[in-house]
Structure formats: C-alpha cells, structure tokens
C-alpha cells in the first residue's frame, strides 16, 4: 500500500534539523542533567486563574461541540483587540478561532495556495514553515536575509523571488532571529506584495513580546488589509501553549471559506478552552507584560554576559524569547558547535542551520530557564566558544 506523496513529503526528504534537540531529550531521559535552551516554551505554566476559568467552564457544562468559527464572545474580543492594537477596523466576521497558531498557518496557506503554487517564506524561519507549505501541496521557496542588517528582509531580494509566486509568509517579532520588522522593511514587503499580487500571511504570535522598536502589523499598511491573513495565538502571550488556542484575522470572504475548512477538519476548538481564553484576554496588557517580563530581563542578562569578548556576538534581540548568537569566529558551523556544547557542557541550544541557510554559523538560545541557570549556561557557552578559537 502506498501513502500519499503529500504526506510522505512533508519534511521534504531532508532531516528536520532537530537532531541536537532529540539527542538532548534522550540524554535527559537517561538521567543526564542537561540545561535545555532549545524550544520556545516558557519556564512558567499556564496561570492558575486561567486554569480555574477553564475548570469553571468545563464543569459548568461547556463540554459539547462549540461553535465552529469560535464562540461569539471570543471572536468579538479578538476582533476588538486587533482593532485597538492596529487601528484597522476589524469585526468578528474577520476572525476564525483556531487550535493554535500552527493550525492557523496551515489553514491560511490552504486558503490561498493551489497545489504546486510557489509560496515564499523568509530564511531564517520557524521550523515548521516549509513543511506547512508542503502540507497544503504548495512549493516552499525561501528568501534569504542576512545577519549584517539584523535579518530584516530586503525589498529587492524579495522582488527577485516574487515572479510567479502566490503568497509570502513573514514573522515579526521573529523566531528564531529576534528581529522586529521596522516600517521600512514592512513598506518594502507591502510594495512587493502589491506589485506582484501576492497574499501576505503574517505570523504575529509574538506580538506582545517586543523589547526594542514597535510591533507593526502589516495589515495596517495602506491597501494591505484586503490581501493579508494574520495568524495570532495565545501560546506565547499568555503561556497557554498546551491549550491550543489562536486565530486567523482575514477578509470576511476568506473567513467564510476557512469556516468551511474548520467544519471539515478540526470542527472547532473546545468551548472550555475558548472560555479560558476569554478570561485570559480580559486580564489585559499587565498580565501579558508579566508573561513576557522574564524574557525582557534575560535579554538584558544576555547582553551583560556577552560583554568584554567578541567570540560570541549577539544578533540584537528586539523581540520574542530567543537570542541568536553569532559563533562564526570559532570557525565551527552551528551544528558542530551545538553538538560539541551538548557533549562538553550538557547545554542544548539549536543550531542556526535548523532554521535555514541564512543563520548558518549561529546558534539560537531560548531564554527559557531561570535567570541564574541561564547566565551560568551562557558563561559556559562563551568559555566553550573561546576554547574552540584557541585550539
Ligand atoms: N509561529 C511561530 C513563529 C512560532 O514560534 C510558533 C511556536 O513556537 C508558532 C507559530 C506556533 O505556535 P502555536 O501553534 O503554539 O500557537
């Protein structure tokens, strides 16, 4: 029996770039104490008050099928939140509630791409991007950025790839680079989308975690709302990764089709999770700031820890929960460095190569362990890097 080409090709035949991560997990399972700075998961759990709201909803009976597009109150709140944050008029009809941002990325691509279409994405990229595009039958094509301008996409490079493309996927604040796209970058992106009639899929799941600059949603740029699908999530903003709750904000006719898709795939999101999300959004910005505060603090600790040497150089962390470190002066590639660091120091970081070609010679550090362990791990990482240079 033969499986479909589409499902067997999701990883594109190559490795998924998560070798160091899986090796670290095996070491941990075997009892080795590893400092894990790999994945984007907070070191706090979902707040007890949010869980209590979920419990109240479930025990109160919201355990049956929930409305497929999302419960009215949540669609309302998300629409209001987006309108307030971006200034773009947004109604509940622009919103589909999804089981997390990842489901939103898949649905958004399925909405705009036909099989075989060229779908652009920016390198370095969040690990699932090419596989998500392949999952809908489209053809992922990367557009490289460079470390010298903080991994901001450049208009002319984008334009060089745009001919014949259907969509462009961007992510700001960015995982893995920590870049927050500035107005110049976003104006260039908007111009390329308009000149080449591209759909823009804008992954904004880190929009509450900005440490330098301002988050600008490209949907708010002139004439962009009609061609932009924004993917949002409460995973990062509210430490609700396991609840699987997010949304797509898109023009109304697209949302109508997306509701059809949801009816035939997820059949919506559990009502008690949506009620917990309503409660969480009602806590307001102070709650979101508190969730993000450890990363803001560790970003400062990163800069302190890397001062006074230039073997390990930080790419400016403008947002999100990661620090991208340039280790090219060690002469090692990111993968060799990360494997060596795991063996020598029991510290797990992600090789830049896991996120594409543009981040080669870098490693990504997730700022997701307590401050003392984090600083100690960075000190050992720097010592390890220095030892490579002097060897
Ligand atoms: N987009 C980016 C850039 C991410 O880093 C992640 C998760 O790490 C996601 C989307 C998916 O998030 P979720 O499906 O938990 O909302």
XYZ file of C-alpha atoms and ligand atoms in Angstrom:
407
model
C 0.000 0.000 0.000
C 1.300 3.428 -0.905
C 0.860 6.569 1.159
C 0.194 9.908 -0.496
C 3.109 11.878 -1.891
C 1.878 14.871 0.062
C 2.115 13.266 3.487
C 5.391 11.453 2.878
C 6.951 14.663 1.562
C 6.105 16.979 4.455
C 9.744 17.077 5.628
C 10.928 17.468 2.053
C 13.000 14.306 2.269
C 15.691 16.028 4.372
C 16.309 15.993 8.100
C 14.032 18.201 10.173
C 17.079 19.902 11.738
C 16.127 18.893 15.265
C 18.927 16.324 15.822
C 20.517 18.189 18.754
C 17.116 18.638 20.387
C 16.251 14.922 20.130
C 19.709 13.967 21.412
C 19.300 16.312 24.411
C 15.907 14.748 25.146
C 17.447 11.250 25.079
C 20.183 12.392 27.480
C 17.577 13.862 29.845
C 15.539 10.643 29.709
C 18.713 8.739 30.596
C 19.137 10.939 33.704
C 21.818 13.353 32.427
C 21.255 16.905 33.784
C 21.016 18.985 30.586
C 20.345 22.744 30.523
C 17.773 22.909 27.760
C 17.730 26.136 25.785
C 16.066 24.704 22.714
C 12.329 25.148 22.332
C 10.084 28.171 22.767
C 8.231 27.175 25.862
C 8.019 29.448 28.919
C 9.506 28.236 32.195
C 6.193 29.151 33.834
C 2.996 27.136 33.344
C -0.441 28.492 32.424
C -1.623 30.761 35.272
C -3.842 29.072 37.875
C -6.597 31.677 37.384
C -6.838 30.780 33.686
C -6.994 27.093 34.579
C -9.706 27.859 37.156
C -11.714 29.647 34.428
C -11.278 26.586 32.196
C -12.418 24.343 35.029
C -15.470 26.536 35.778
C -16.434 26.411 32.106
C -15.980 22.649 31.761
C -17.725 21.730 34.999
C -20.412 24.281 34.110
C -21.196 22.204 31.037
C -19.293 23.817 28.144
C -18.047 20.400 27.033
C -20.189 19.819 23.963
C -19.422 20.876 20.404
C -18.569 24.570 20.412
C -19.440 26.915 17.536
C -17.040 26.021 14.734
C -15.879 29.598 13.898
C -15.282 30.262 17.590
C -17.686 31.338 20.334
C -19.154 34.792 19.693
C -17.642 36.441 22.771
C -14.114 35.292 21.892
C -14.374 36.311 18.214
C -15.610 39.677 19.455
C -12.790 40.127 21.935
C -10.112 39.126 19.431
C -11.558 41.494 16.803
C -11.674 44.345 19.331
C -8.136 43.628 20.492
C -6.788 43.672 16.926
C -8.713 46.857 16.067
C -7.331 48.579 19.181
C -3.770 47.407 18.648
C -3.554 48.131 14.910
C -6.167 50.794 14.195
C -7.645 48.627 11.416
C -11.448 48.229 11.594
C -11.987 44.556 12.468
C -15.225 42.681 13.159
C -15.900 39.167 14.482
C -16.553 38.169 10.848
C -12.859 38.741 10.193
C -11.917 36.176 12.846
C -11.689 32.379 12.865
C -10.646 30.815 16.184
C -8.130 28.010 15.572
C -6.474 25.328 17.695
C -3.245 27.357 17.957
C -1.170 29.400 15.566
C 0.204 26.348 13.767
C -3.277 25.295 12.631
C -3.746 28.911 11.515
C -0.573 28.805 9.397
C -1.775 25.630 7.690
C -5.316 26.937 7.100
C -4.068 30.298 5.805
C -1.862 28.609 3.204
C -4.624 26.201 2.212
C -6.923 29.199 1.721
C -4.662 30.975 -0.764
C -2.399 28.378 -2.435
C -3.282 25.826 -5.081
C -1.284 22.630 -5.431
C 2.101 23.385 -6.981
C 1.932 27.138 -6.271
C 5.109 28.931 -5.296
C 4.804 30.058 -1.664
C 7.554 32.341 -0.362
C 8.884 32.390 3.174
C 11.788 34.166 4.859
C 15.023 32.377 5.862
C 15.855 32.001 8.792
C 12.437 30.568 9.502
C 10.383 28.937 12.223
C 10.993 25.210 11.849
C 7.527 24.223 10.617
C 7.241 26.727 7.739
C 8.442 24.694 4.737
C 6.596 21.581 5.948
C 3.395 23.573 6.466
C 3.595 24.852 2.895
C 4.300 21.335 1.555
C 1.349 20.005 3.608
C -1.050 22.070 1.500
C 0.630 20.863 -1.701
C 2.385 24.144 -2.458
C 6.056 24.616 -3.227
C 8.075 26.406 -0.491
C 10.665 28.889 -1.792
C 12.872 30.695 0.715
C 14.064 34.282 0.532
C 17.324 34.762 2.382
C 18.063 37.553 4.827
C 21.487 38.364 6.254
C 22.895 38.887 9.746
C 24.515 42.231 8.787
C 21.166 44.027 8.764
C 19.689 42.109 11.671
C 17.879 39.621 9.370
C 15.388 42.228 8.090
C 14.058 41.170 4.654
C 15.242 43.423 1.825
C 12.752 44.632 -0.790
C 14.961 43.990 -3.851
C 15.726 40.411 -2.748
C 12.036 39.773 -2.170
C 11.190 41.241 -5.572
C 13.759 38.915 -7.202
C 11.768 35.910 -5.937
C 8.249 37.234 -6.370
C 7.656 36.454 -10.023
C 5.024 33.719 -10.299
C 4.598 33.397 -6.523
C 1.197 33.234 -4.820
C 1.974 34.089 -1.209
C 4.597 35.416 1.152
C 4.850 34.278 4.771
C 6.547 36.626 7.245
C 7.013 36.550 11.001
C 7.524 39.591 13.214
C 8.644 39.599 16.022
C 10.741 36.831 14.560
C 11.569 33.349 15.677
C 14.464 32.467 15.509
C 16.244 35.795 14.967
C 14.511 38.110 17.470
C 14.138 40.726 14.699
C 11.168 43.104 14.862
C 10.473 44.302 11.326
C 10.698 48.085 11.042
C 8.463 50.348 8.964
C 10.971 50.437 6.081
C 11.048 46.636 5.903
C 7.263 46.358 6.072
C 6.711 49.066 3.453
C 9.027 47.110 1.147
C 7.135 43.888 1.850
C 3.803 45.603 1.165
C 5.102 47.050 -2.125
C 6.359 43.644 -3.317
C 3.005 42.041 -2.403
C 1.070 44.729 -4.266
C 3.370 44.808 -7.319
C 3.202 41.025 -7.688
C -0.327 40.413 -6.423
C 0.830 38.220 -3.524
C -1.170 37.194 -0.493
C 0.648 38.104 2.702
C 0.481 35.646 5.585
C 1.696 37.483 8.679
C 2.638 35.328 11.679
C 2.324 37.639 14.688
C 2.276 35.105 17.525
C 4.985 37.077 19.403
C 3.264 40.458 19.055
C 3.211 41.096 22.818
C 6.939 40.428 23.231
C 8.746 43.455 21.864
C 11.868 44.735 23.635
C 13.108 47.279 21.091
C 11.119 49.170 18.440
C 7.390 48.685 17.933
C 5.350 45.837 16.562
C 3.677 46.945 13.335
C 1.110 44.637 11.811
C 1.460 44.839 8.005
C -2.339 44.552 7.777
C -2.395 48.182 8.954
C -0.409 49.454 5.949
C -2.361 51.149 3.121
C -4.349 48.688 0.962
C -2.895 45.675 2.764
C -5.920 44.520 4.832
C -7.552 43.025 1.727
C -4.556 40.793 0.939
C -3.287 39.948 4.455
C -4.082 36.961 6.656
C -2.783 37.470 10.185
C -2.040 34.440 12.370
C -2.314 35.022 16.123
C -2.001 32.809 19.168
C -2.277 32.828 22.945
C 0.553 30.303 23.305
C 3.294 32.879 23.798
C 1.345 35.932 25.026
C -0.475 34.066 27.816
C 1.728 30.989 28.377
C -1.063 28.792 27.010
C 0.980 26.590 24.643
C -0.820 23.384 25.622
C -4.316 24.850 25.359
C -4.009 25.127 21.559
C -5.788 28.397 21.012
C -5.176 31.029 18.349
C -6.844 32.745 15.411
C -6.712 33.928 11.843
C -7.735 37.501 11.060
C -8.577 37.876 7.371
C -11.022 39.495 4.943
C -14.581 38.250 5.536
C -14.956 36.127 2.369
C -11.774 34.236 3.260
C -13.032 33.611 6.795
C -16.247 32.140 5.344
C -14.152 29.605 3.412
C -11.943 28.978 6.430
C -15.049 28.143 8.472
C -15.841 25.505 5.831
C -12.350 24.133 6.221
C -12.663 24.060 10.014
C -16.002 22.245 9.701
C -14.240 19.525 7.732
C -11.050 19.307 9.783
C -10.884 20.443 13.421
C -14.603 21.092 13.978
C -13.595 23.996 16.173
C -11.844 24.445 19.490
C -13.153 23.087 22.836
C -15.593 25.534 24.451
C -13.875 25.390 27.836
C -10.556 26.359 26.228
C -12.248 29.286 24.487
C -13.806 30.410 27.779
C -10.381 30.256 29.414
C -9.053 32.372 26.518
C -11.807 34.949 27.080
C -10.853 35.117 30.753
C -7.163 35.427 29.848
C -7.750 38.258 27.351
C -9.851 40.058 29.971
C -6.787 40.220 32.237
C -5.427 42.939 29.929
C -1.917 44.050 28.967
C -0.476 43.926 32.507
C -0.924 40.161 32.520
C 0.757 39.829 29.106
C 3.618 42.053 30.233
C 4.139 39.806 33.260
C 4.297 36.729 30.997
C 6.892 38.461 28.801
C 8.910 40.023 31.647
C 11.329 37.100 32.159
C 12.400 37.309 28.514
C 12.922 41.069 28.692
C 15.053 40.503 31.798
C 17.077 37.668 30.262
C 17.624 39.672 27.105
C 19.456 42.233 29.286
C 21.303 39.404 31.059
C 22.385 38.065 27.654
C 23.965 41.369 26.693
C 25.745 41.573 30.083
C 27.026 38.004 29.859
C 28.436 38.537 26.367
C 30.232 41.781 27.147
C 34.017 42.044 27.081
C 34.614 39.389 24.389
C 33.834 39.067 20.713
C 33.926 35.350 20.051
C 30.182 35.043 20.654
C 28.258 38.012 19.275
C 24.554 38.527 19.868
C 22.262 39.480 16.992
C 20.191 42.340 18.517
C 17.244 40.702 20.291
C 14.388 43.085 19.522
C 11.565 40.715 20.418
C 10.386 37.181 21.264
C 12.045 34.693 23.618
C 15.262 33.795 21.808
C 18.784 35.118 21.414
C 20.537 34.341 18.152
C 24.283 34.160 18.733
C 26.873 34.526 16.001
C 29.610 31.935 16.623
C 31.287 32.170 13.202
C 34.544 33.368 14.716
C 35.010 29.916 16.290
C 35.337 28.513 12.764
C 32.608 25.978 13.552
C 29.216 25.705 11.934
C 26.196 25.966 14.220
C 25.523 22.250 14.191
C 29.088 21.239 15.147
C 29.113 23.940 17.830
C 25.748 22.844 19.287
C 26.721 19.162 19.292
C 30.097 19.973 20.883
C 28.444 22.156 23.544
C 25.985 19.392 24.389
C 28.793 16.841 24.743
C 31.191 19.071 26.669
C 28.823 21.121 28.836
C 25.424 19.365 28.779
C 23.892 22.531 27.341
C 21.393 22.154 24.497
C 20.973 25.019 22.012
C 19.564 24.976 18.487
C 21.997 25.138 15.547
C 21.220 28.103 13.288
C 21.195 25.636 10.382
C 17.958 24.169 11.827
C 16.291 27.390 10.708
C 17.643 27.554 7.170
C 20.730 28.733 5.327
C 20.830 32.349 6.460
C 21.515 31.521 10.117
C 24.463 29.184 9.426
C 27.270 29.775 11.910
C 24.808 30.860 14.576
C 23.074 29.121 17.462
C 19.688 30.036 18.871
C 19.355 30.158 22.623
C 15.833 30.033 24.076
C 15.745 32.303 27.149
C 13.510 29.823 28.904
C 15.264 28.743 32.100
C 15.557 30.634 35.396
C 17.903 33.639 35.403
C 20.753 32.037 37.367
C 20.827 28.858 35.280
C 20.549 30.971 32.135
C 23.536 33.193 32.987
C 25.595 30.185 34.111
C 24.819 28.423 30.805
C 25.808 31.499 28.784
C 29.094 31.816 30.696
C 29.901 28.187 29.912
C 28.844 28.654 26.289
C 31.252 31.591 25.944
C 34.072 29.616 27.597
C 33.387 26.703 25.232
C 33.464 29.066 22.236
C 36.747 30.628 23.352
C 38.298 27.191 23.763
C 37.438 26.396 20.114
C 39.324 29.501 18.968
C 42.435 28.745 20.974
C 42.505 25.080 19.951
N 4.794 30.738 14.725
C 5.985 30.869 15.339
C 6.961 31.840 14.797
C 6.297 30.085 16.457
O 7.478 30.221 17.059
C 5.331 29.155 16.928
C 5.640 28.273 18.066
O 6.728 28.197 18.572
C 4.115 29.076 16.244
C 3.860 29.876 15.148
C 3.047 28.104 16.655
O 2.524 28.437 17.877
P 1.177 27.778 18.436
O 0.713 26.756 17.458
O 1.538 27.183 19.755
O 0.234 28.908 18.545
